[in-house]
Structure formats: structure tokens, C-alpha cells
Tab-separated table of C-alpha atoms in Angstrom:
chain	number	residue	atom	x	y	z
A	1	UNK	CA	279.628	105.007	-95.307
A	2	UNK	CA	277.655	104.493	-92.145
A	3	UNK	CA	278.463	101.502	-89.981
A	4	UNK	CA	276.209	98.545	-90.654
A	5	UNK	CA	273.778	97.853	-87.810
A	6	UNK	CA	272.675	94.332	-86.912
A	7	UNK	CA	269.441	95.016	-88.807
A	8	UNK	CA	271.258	96.028	-91.994
A	9	UNK	CA	273.310	92.871	-91.657
A	10	UNK	CA	270.262	90.590	-91.605
A	11	UNK	CA	268.843	92.434	-94.588
A	12	UNK	CA	272.109	91.837	-96.418
A	13	UNK	CA	271.934	88.134	-95.529
A	14	UNK	CA	268.455	87.938	-97.042
A	15	UNK	CA	269.556	89.823	-100.182
A	16	UNK	CA	272.573	87.541	-100.681
A	17	UNK	CA	270.418	84.445	-100.236
A	18	UNK	CA	267.850	85.751	-102.746
A	19	UNK	CA	270.677	86.364	-105.198
A	20	UNK	CA	271.468	82.647	-104.999
A	21	UNK	CA	274.620	82.929	-102.925
A	22	UNK	CA	275.445	80.439	-100.163
A	23	UNK	CA	275.068	82.377	-96.896
A	24	UNK	CA	275.837	81.706	-93.244
A	25	UNK	CA	274.888	83.791	-90.206
A	26	UNK	CA	277.220	83.841	-87.193
A	27	UNK	CA	275.749	85.091	-83.906
A	28	UNK	CA	277.453	85.806	-80.592
A	29	UNK	CA	275.404	83.620	-78.225
A	30	UNK	CA	277.442	83.897	-75.023
A	31	UNK	CA	280.240	86.030	-73.640
A	32	UNK	CA	282.370	85.704	-70.512
A	33	UNK	CA	284.613	88.421	-69.136
A	34	UNK	CA	285.419	91.333	-71.393
A	35	UNK	CA	284.045	90.805	-74.874
A	36	UNK	CA	284.128	93.460	-77.570
A	37	UNK	CA	280.704	92.752	-79.114
A	38	UNK	CA	277.514	92.018	-77.156
A	39	UNK	CA	275.433	88.858	-77.277
A	40	UNK	CA	273.208	88.939	-80.357
A	41	UNK	CA	275.803	90.570	-82.646
A	42	UNK	CA	275.865	89.108	-86.139
A	43	UNK	CA	278.381	88.457	-88.868
A	44	UNK	CA	277.062	87.292	-92.231
A	45	UNK	CA	279.308	85.430	-94.592
A	46	UNK	CA	278.879	84.230	-98.170
A	47	UNK	CA	280.442	81.188	-99.800
A	48	UNK	CA	283.293	83.269	-101.222
A	49	UNK	CA	284.236	84.673	-97.847
A	50	UNK	CA	282.648	88.121	-98.220
A	51	UNK	CA	281.379	89.250	-94.844
A	52	UNK	CA	279.524	92.069	-93.115
A	53	UNK	CA	279.141	92.879	-89.419
A	54	UNK	CA	281.264	91.651	-86.537
A	55	UNK	CA	281.345	89.190	-83.661
A	56	UNK	CA	284.464	90.608	-82.015
A	57	UNK	CA	286.760	93.547	-82.397
A	58	UNK	CA	288.295	91.891	-85.442
A	59	UNK	CA	290.108	89.222	-83.407
A	60	UNK	CA	288.232	86.098	-84.462
A	61	UNK	CA	286.396	87.124	-87.634
A	62	UNK	CA	288.959	85.352	-89.828
A	63	UNK	CA	288.425	82.041	-88.052
A	64	UNK	CA	284.629	82.477	-88.064
A	65	UNK	CA	284.622	83.197	-91.793
A	66	UNK	CA	286.551	80.015	-92.603
A	67	UNK	CA	284.303	77.933	-90.328
A	68	UNK	CA	281.271	79.566	-91.964
A	69	UNK	CA	282.442	78.529	-95.415
A	70	UNK	CA	282.549	74.905	-94.143
A	71	UNK	CA	279.053	75.335	-92.668
A	72	UNK	CA	277.759	76.637	-96.008
A	73	UNK	CA	279.260	73.516	-97.625
A	74	UNK	CA	277.944	70.967	-95.122
A	75	UNK	CA	274.708	72.655	-93.999
A	76	UNK	CA	275.359	71.583	-90.378
A	77	UNK	CA	275.406	74.379	-87.794
A	78	UNK	CA	278.405	74.749	-85.467
A	79	UNK	CA	278.892	76.259	-82.039
A	80	UNK	CA	282.367	77.784	-81.802
A	81	UNK	CA	284.125	78.959	-78.673
A	82	UNK	CA	286.983	81.392	-78.577
A	83	UNK	CA	288.878	82.405	-75.486
A	84	UNK	CA	292.204	82.659	-73.787
A	85	UNK	CA	291.955	79.094	-72.454
A	86	UNK	CA	291.928	77.817	-76.008
A	87	UNK	CA	295.282	77.565	-77.784
A	88	UNK	CA	293.788	78.089	-81.251
A	89	UNK	CA	291.810	81.051	-80.051
A	90	UNK	CA	294.933	82.600	-78.652
A	91	UNK	CA	296.519	82.134	-82.056
A	92	UNK	CA	293.633	83.917	-83.754
A	93	UNK	CA	294.137	86.632	-81.210
A	94	UNK	CA	291.303	87.139	-78.739
A	95	UNK	CA	293.844	88.882	-76.594
A	96	UNK	CA	291.360	91.012	-74.683
A	97	UNK	CA	290.996	88.261	-72.065
A	98	UNK	CA	287.390	87.440	-72.826
A	99	UNK	CA	285.710	84.351	-74.083
A	100	UNK	CA	282.877	84.174	-76.601
A	101	UNK	CA	280.635	81.507	-78.085
A	102	UNK	CA	279.525	81.975	-81.679
A	103	UNK	CA	276.770	79.983	-83.368
A	104	UNK	CA	277.213	79.594	-87.113
A	105	UNK	CA	274.315	78.427	-89.261
A	106	UNK	CA	273.556	78.239	-92.953
A	107	UNK	CA	270.568	80.042	-94.469
A	108	UNK	CA	268.488	77.315	-96.105
A	109	UNK	CA	265.427	77.576	-98.329
B	1	UNK	CA	268.258	79.219	-90.381
B	2	UNK	CA	265.348	78.885	-92.727
B	3	UNK	CA	265.260	81.697	-95.268
B	4	UNK	CA	261.602	82.202	-94.300
B	5	UNK	CA	262.645	83.031	-90.707
B	6	UNK	CA	265.293	85.479	-91.910
B	7	UNK	CA	262.749	87.141	-94.176
B	8	UNK	CA	260.192	87.123	-91.348
B	9	UNK	CA	262.584	88.895	-88.983
B	10	UNK	CA	263.348	91.553	-91.576
B	11	UNK	CA	259.647	92.063	-92.373
B	12	UNK	CA	258.625	92.322	-88.718
B	13	UNK	CA	261.392	94.798	-87.953
B	14	UNK	CA	260.413	97.028	-90.870
B	15	UNK	CA	256.787	96.975	-89.658
B	16	UNK	CA	257.817	97.875	-86.067
B	17	UNK	CA	256.565	94.567	-84.662
B	18	UNK	CA	258.468	92.509	-82.105
B	19	UNK	CA	259.592	88.961	-82.818
B	20	UNK	CA	261.938	86.420	-81.280
B	21	UNK	CA	263.853	83.618	-82.975
B	22	UNK	CA	264.210	80.640	-80.627
B	23	UNK	CA	267.165	78.356	-81.385
B	24	UNK	CA	267.906	75.054	-79.684
B	25	UNK	CA	271.687	75.198	-79.981
B	26	UNK	CA	272.147	71.495	-79.185
B	27	UNK	CA	269.894	70.264	-81.981
B	28	UNK	CA	269.645	73.218	-84.361
B	29	UNK	CA	265.820	73.314	-84.143
B	30	UNK	CA	264.380	76.811	-84.598
B	31	UNK	CA	261.108	78.690	-84.521
B	32	UNK	CA	260.231	82.308	-85.137
B	33	UNK	CA	257.741	83.596	-82.576
B	34	UNK	CA	255.762	86.589	-83.844
B	35	UNK	CA	254.345	89.213	-81.466
B	36	UNK	CA	250.800	87.845	-81.414
B	37	UNK	CA	252.000	84.265	-80.754
B	38	UNK	CA	254.193	85.050	-77.742
B	39	UNK	CA	251.499	84.504	-75.117
B	40	UNK	CA	250.891	80.934	-76.355
B	41	UNK	CA	254.587	79.999	-76.569
B	42	UNK	CA	255.999	77.602	-73.929
B	43	UNK	CA	258.831	80.092	-73.340
B	44	UNK	CA	256.535	83.127	-73.085
B	45	UNK	CA	257.863	84.274	-69.681
B	46	UNK	CA	261.473	84.263	-70.898
B	47	UNK	CA	260.521	85.818	-74.231
B	48	UNK	CA	258.582	88.652	-72.589
B	49	UNK	CA	261.492	89.431	-70.259
B	50	UNK	CA	263.992	89.415	-73.129
B	51	UNK	CA	261.745	91.726	-75.171
B	52	UNK	CA	261.315	94.160	-72.306
B	53	UNK	CA	265.080	94.368	-71.899
B	54	UNK	CA	265.577	94.428	-75.675
B	55	UNK	CA	268.349	91.863	-75.283
B	56	UNK	CA	269.189	88.641	-77.053
B	57	UNK	CA	270.543	85.883	-74.837
B	58	UNK	CA	270.790	82.284	-73.721
B	59	UNK	CA	268.063	80.869	-71.491
B	60	UNK	CA	267.766	77.699	-69.443
B	61	UNK	CA	264.411	75.947	-69.486
B	62	UNK	CA	263.114	72.517	-68.394
B	63	UNK	CA	263.093	71.553	-72.057
B	64	UNK	CA	266.691	72.595	-72.799
B	65	UNK	CA	268.986	75.555	-73.455
B	66	UNK	CA	267.836	78.015	-76.033
B	67	UNK	CA	269.201	81.144	-77.612
B	68	UNK	CA	266.699	83.974	-78.096
B	69	UNK	CA	267.451	86.379	-80.925
B	70	UNK	CA	265.358	89.350	-79.882
B	71	UNK	CA	264.036	92.005	-82.198
B	72	UNK	CA	262.255	94.735	-80.275
B	73	UNK	CA	261.305	97.828	-82.284
B	74	UNK	CA	263.222	100.956	-81.252
B	75	UNK	CA	261.268	103.172	-78.868
B	76	UNK	CA	259.750	106.401	-80.055
B	77	UNK	CA	258.494	109.276	-77.983
B	78	UNK	CA	255.678	111.332	-79.453
B	79	UNK	CA	255.505	114.746	-77.818
B	80	UNK	CA	252.588	117.103	-78.269
B	81	UNK	CA	253.841	120.640	-77.706
B	82	UNK	CA	257.061	122.148	-79.060
B	83	UNK	CA	257.665	123.887	-75.734
B	84	UNK	CA	260.730	124.490	-73.554
B	85	UNK	CA	260.425	121.165	-71.676
B	86	UNK	CA	260.153	119.374	-75.040
B	87	UNK	CA	263.447	120.894	-76.201
B	88	UNK	CA	265.269	119.463	-73.189
B	89	UNK	CA	263.390	116.194	-73.551
B	90	UNK	CA	264.352	115.865	-77.234
B	91	UNK	CA	268.072	116.331	-76.465
B	92	UNK	CA	268.056	113.880	-73.567
B	93	UNK	CA	265.988	111.288	-75.443
B	94	UNK	CA	268.525	111.493	-78.255
B	95	UNK	CA	271.225	110.440	-75.769
B	96	UNK	CA	269.026	107.544	-74.643
B	97	UNK	CA	268.753	106.437	-78.266
B	98	UNK	CA	265.021	107.156	-78.651
B	99	UNK	CA	263.552	108.848	-81.676
B	100	UNK	CA	261.441	111.875	-80.793
B	101	UNK	CA	258.543	113.192	-82.858
B	102	UNK	CA	257.244	116.613	-81.851
B	103	UNK	CA	253.741	117.634	-82.882
B	104	UNK	CA	252.598	121.245	-82.559
B	105	UNK	CA	250.378	123.219	-84.953
B	106	UNK	CA	252.100	126.469	-83.939
B	107	UNK	CA	254.881	126.822	-86.501
B	108	UNK	CA	256.748	129.410	-84.420
B	109	UNK	CA	257.251	126.713	-81.794
B	110	UNK	CA	257.821	123.698	-84.046
B	111	UNK	CA	260.988	124.910	-85.765
B	112	UNK	CA	264.111	122.928	-86.655
B	113	UNK	CA	266.315	125.525	-84.913
B	114	UNK	CA	264.619	124.735	-81.639
B	115	UNK	CA	264.565	120.958	-82.233
B	116	UNK	CA	267.699	119.756	-84.019
B	117	UNK	CA	267.311	116.224	-82.585
B	118	UNK	CA	263.612	115.633	-83.304
B	119	UNK	CA	261.253	115.036	-86.194
B	120	UNK	CA	258.768	117.904	-86.353
B	121	UNK	CA	255.170	117.908	-87.470
B	122	UNK	CA	253.595	121.376	-87.508
B	123	UNK	CA	250.076	119.947	-87.475
B	124	UNK	CA	247.195	119.399	-85.093
B	125	UNK	CA	247.530	116.114	-83.191
B	126	UNK	CA	244.352	114.639	-84.703
B	127	UNK	CA	245.880	115.089	-88.182
B	128	UNK	CA	249.429	114.075	-87.316
B	129	UNK	CA	248.966	111.119	-84.974
B	130	UNK	CA	247.153	108.737	-87.342
B	131	UNK	CA	250.066	109.229	-89.770
B	132	UNK	CA	252.719	108.746	-87.082
B	133	UNK	CA	250.937	105.612	-85.866
B	134	UNK	CA	251.080	105.271	-82.080
B	135	UNK	CA	252.035	101.668	-81.342
B	136	UNK	CA	253.075	99.529	-78.391
B	137	UNK	CA	256.668	100.795	-78.621
B	138	UNK	CA	255.643	104.441	-78.441
B	139	UNK	CA	255.514	106.705	-75.401
B	140	UNK	CA	253.074	109.623	-75.662
B	141	UNK	CA	253.607	112.888	-73.827
B	142	UNK	CA	251.305	115.951	-73.832
B	143	UNK	CA	253.107	119.137	-72.770
B	144	UNK	CA	251.324	122.207	-74.131
B	145	UNK	CA	249.083	122.990	-71.123
B	146	UNK	CA	246.514	123.914	-73.761
B	147	UNK	CA	243.494	121.563	-73.866
B	148	UNK	CA	242.825	122.555	-77.500
B	149	UNK	CA	246.114	120.883	-78.480
B	150	UNK	CA	246.709	118.316	-75.699
B	151	UNK	CA	243.218	116.762	-75.586
B	152	UNK	CA	243.010	115.517	-79.198
B	153	UNK	CA	246.465	113.993	-78.748
B	154	UNK	CA	245.472	112.298	-75.500
B	155	UNK	CA	242.284	110.946	-77.077
B	156	UNK	CA	244.340	109.330	-79.852
B	157	UNK	CA	246.906	107.921	-77.405
B	158	UNK	CA	244.206	106.523	-75.098
B	159	UNK	CA	242.751	104.555	-78.027
B	160	UNK	CA	246.172	103.023	-78.778
B	161	UNK	CA	248.191	100.383	-76.920
B	162	UNK	CA	251.220	102.670	-76.413
B	163	UNK	CA	253.277	101.754	-73.332
B	164	UNK	CA	253.243	105.170	-71.674
B	165	UNK	CA	250.963	108.204	-71.605
B	166	UNK	CA	251.875	111.315	-69.638
B	167	UNK	CA	250.370	114.784	-69.417
B	168	UNK	CA	251.835	117.949	-67.909
B	169	UNK	CA	249.798	119.897	-65.390
B	170	UNK	CA	249.006	120.118	-61.705
B	171	UNK	CA	246.558	117.808	-59.943
B	172	UNK	CA	243.888	120.487	-60.341
B	173	UNK	CA	244.567	120.842	-64.073
B	174	UNK	CA	244.532	117.072	-64.392
B	175	UNK	CA	241.195	116.759	-62.564
B	176	UNK	CA	239.641	119.153	-65.098
B	177	UNK	CA	241.284	117.213	-67.923
B	178	UNK	CA	239.788	113.944	-66.647
B	179	UNK	CA	236.347	115.565	-66.609
B	180	UNK	CA	236.712	116.733	-70.225
B	181	UNK	CA	238.058	113.401	-71.503
B	182	UNK	CA	235.408	111.503	-69.533
B	183	UNK	CA	232.739	113.678	-71.125
B	184	UNK	CA	234.270	112.814	-74.509
B	185	UNK	CA	233.494	109.150	-73.767
B	186	UNK	CA	236.763	107.750	-72.398
B	187	UNK	CA	236.212	105.147	-69.642
B	188	UNK	CA	237.712	105.590	-66.165
B	189	UNK	CA	239.951	102.524	-66.722
B	190	UNK	CA	241.463	104.070	-69.786
B	191	UNK	CA	241.882	107.481	-68.143
B	192	UNK	CA	243.852	105.790	-65.339
B	193	UNK	CA	246.611	105.086	-67.872
B	194	UNK	CA	247.582	108.764	-67.905
B	195	UNK	CA	250.604	109.577	-65.740
B	196	UNK	CA	249.764	112.933	-64.185
B	197	UNK	CA	251.276	114.958	-62.737
B	198	UNK	CA	253.810	113.776	-65.266
B	199	UNK	CA	257.245	112.378	-64.370
B	200	UNK	CA	258.842	110.755	-61.349
B	201	UNK	CA	258.582	112.870	-58.233
B	202	UNK	CA	262.128	114.212	-57.950
B	203	UNK	CA	261.111	117.761	-57.103
B	204	UNK	CA	261.889	118.901	-60.655
B	205	UNK	CA	261.775	122.668	-61.209
B	206	UNK	CA	263.600	123.667	-64.409
B	207	UNK	CA	262.500	122.486	-67.889
B	208	UNK	CA	265.535	120.151	-68.058
B	209	UNK	CA	264.710	118.655	-64.664
B	210	UNK	CA	261.102	118.096	-65.697
B	211	UNK	CA	262.331	116.441	-68.902
B	212	UNK	CA	264.605	114.224	-66.806
B	213	UNK	CA	261.726	113.164	-64.546
B	214	UNK	CA	259.549	112.363	-67.588
B	215	UNK	CA	262.280	110.290	-69.249
B	216	UNK	CA	262.947	108.460	-65.977
B	217	UNK	CA	259.263	107.583	-65.764
B	218	UNK	CA	259.265	106.417	-69.397
B	219	UNK	CA	262.352	104.273	-68.735
B	220	UNK	CA	260.664	102.699	-65.722
B	221	UNK	CA	257.569	101.935	-67.823
B	222	UNK	CA	259.810	100.389	-70.462
B	223	UNK	CA	262.112	98.295	-68.288
B	224	UNK	CA	260.263	97.400	-65.103
B	225	UNK	CA	258.005	94.402	-65.004
B	226	UNK	CA	254.478	95.703	-65.542
B	227	UNK	CA	252.244	95.676	-62.469
B	228	UNK	CA	249.051	96.226	-64.346
B	229	UNK	CA	248.369	97.036	-67.958
B	230	UNK	CA	251.151	99.619	-68.197
B	231	UNK	CA	254.544	98.669	-69.547
B	232	UNK	CA	255.785	96.889	-72.630
């Protein structure tokens, strides 16, 4: 299977939403230092934790997915930061020395 | 994000139209700015820059901090003439991530063996180009040296709003070309859009060097802030 591009990912988000699933879109909005995925990269997540795309090299996706499930529940967007200065982030393993900000928002009708 | 914005972004991308989603990260407010509404948007300067660079990013403005999710259609290069320079150009453009469409009615030239990295149309430009659709995110290059093939292609490109038009040939050849196209009814303003002699002046000699100079000129037209009407 070919790797999903950011365009495929947004199409998937639309398809999931049409199918009646709760969907959130996570977007890398800022990066500092070495970051594995560029600004604008997307991860889409559904209410059951299925996801497509990436916001890092796999380091923080787990944390973003669980935050996204909360966002789907509450409807309120969140701005998340991950980096070496942050103890939690270190735990989730952004060991590459970079720092990223990820905006997570629910798709609403 | 409103589902309508998500759908709008997907629709615009499929139609090869630019759009930018503006998000106020502090308050969650969003708007989707379509291509024809950019000029009237309060952030039009920032949006135009982001589109030219094809990059999403955070911007600071008097009214706050905003994230721009940028969707710029991928660039295409339409080449008239399946000649030696075009072969080099197709390979190099592939590395740059641009799709190349080669148009040449001479089937011996327009063969897949010669152009593994390009889409080929073995048709006359006046048949092929309306189907291809030359848009703002297209660069047009005429390379056959043969007015019978180049001129109909140039006439189609000059009617479009493509961001680059180039034609191979010496100054003398180009002067004759301008006379012919002028006689066909193209205004002097429009004719001035043609880059000729084609390519940046790097003293290119071989077909690959000429292709390099053409692609460098196309990149400049794409990325540099436009001085006049040229550029994205």
C-alpha cells in the first residue's frame, strides 16, 4: 500500500465524518529544533482510536490519539506541546531533541 | 473544524484550486479562504506568501496569531516537443516533484521509452491543451523549434493565466515568432510574458544544461515575489 499523503488523510477524515463517526484532526502547527514531520502534517483520529497519517516519527502519536478522543468527546479544541523540556513528553518519547506543537480539533457539522 | 471547511478543502484540491484555512488558535475561530477571495482577505499578504512557498505555518498579525493550512495545487509543466531537451527536463522535473506532460504530434518522438517520467500526448497542441487545461499552477514550455507545433501551443498558453511561458530559440527566431503571434492577434503586453531566449543565462550548452536553466527559471517564477504579472 502506498503511504498516505496529507491530502489522502483529509479525504479520509471527510469520509469518516460522513459515515457518522466522531473525528478529530491533529495538525503540526509549530516545530522547534529537529522535528520529524513538517508544519502542516496531519493525523486524523476517530472516536475508537483508529488513526491515519502522522505528526511525528511515531513518538507522540499515542498521546495525540488519546487527547483527540477527549476532544471528540468535549468538542473543545486543544493545543498540545511536546518536547524534551516537558516531562510527560519525554515519557512519550520525543527523544529526537525537538519540540512540536499540535492543534487538535473536532470535525463538527 | 466545520465539516463544510474540510469538504471545501478536499473539493478545491481535487479541482486544482488554491485555498487556505485560517485558524485563530487562541479562540478556535476559523475561515476557509478560497482562491478568488484571497485579495479581499485581511491577511492577503501573508496568505499570498504562504501559497507561493506552498507552506503551512503560523503567522503573527495585528489581530492575533493564526495558523494557515495551505493547499497549493502541485505544479505541472506542459512541454510542447518531445525532443532531447524535454527528455532531460522530464527527468529533472521528476526530481523536483513536478508532473510533466509532453505534447508532440510526432509519435516517433512522443514515446514512453523516451519519456518514462512524463505523461505523453501524441497530439497537436491545439487538440491536447484544452483537455490538459493550462491553469495558474502550470508552466508552459515550447521546445520544438517548429512554428507549426510551437505556435498553437503558445497561443493557448498566452490566453491562460499560467505562471510561466518559455520558448526555445535565439533572439532572431524569437523576433520572427513575435511577428507571427502579433499577426495572429496577440497584444504586445501578452507577448511580453514569453521568456525567450528560454532559461536563466548560465551559458547552457548541452540538452541537460538547457533543461537545468529552464527549470531554474521556472523555480524562480514560482518562488520569487512577482515583480509584474509573472509569478504565482
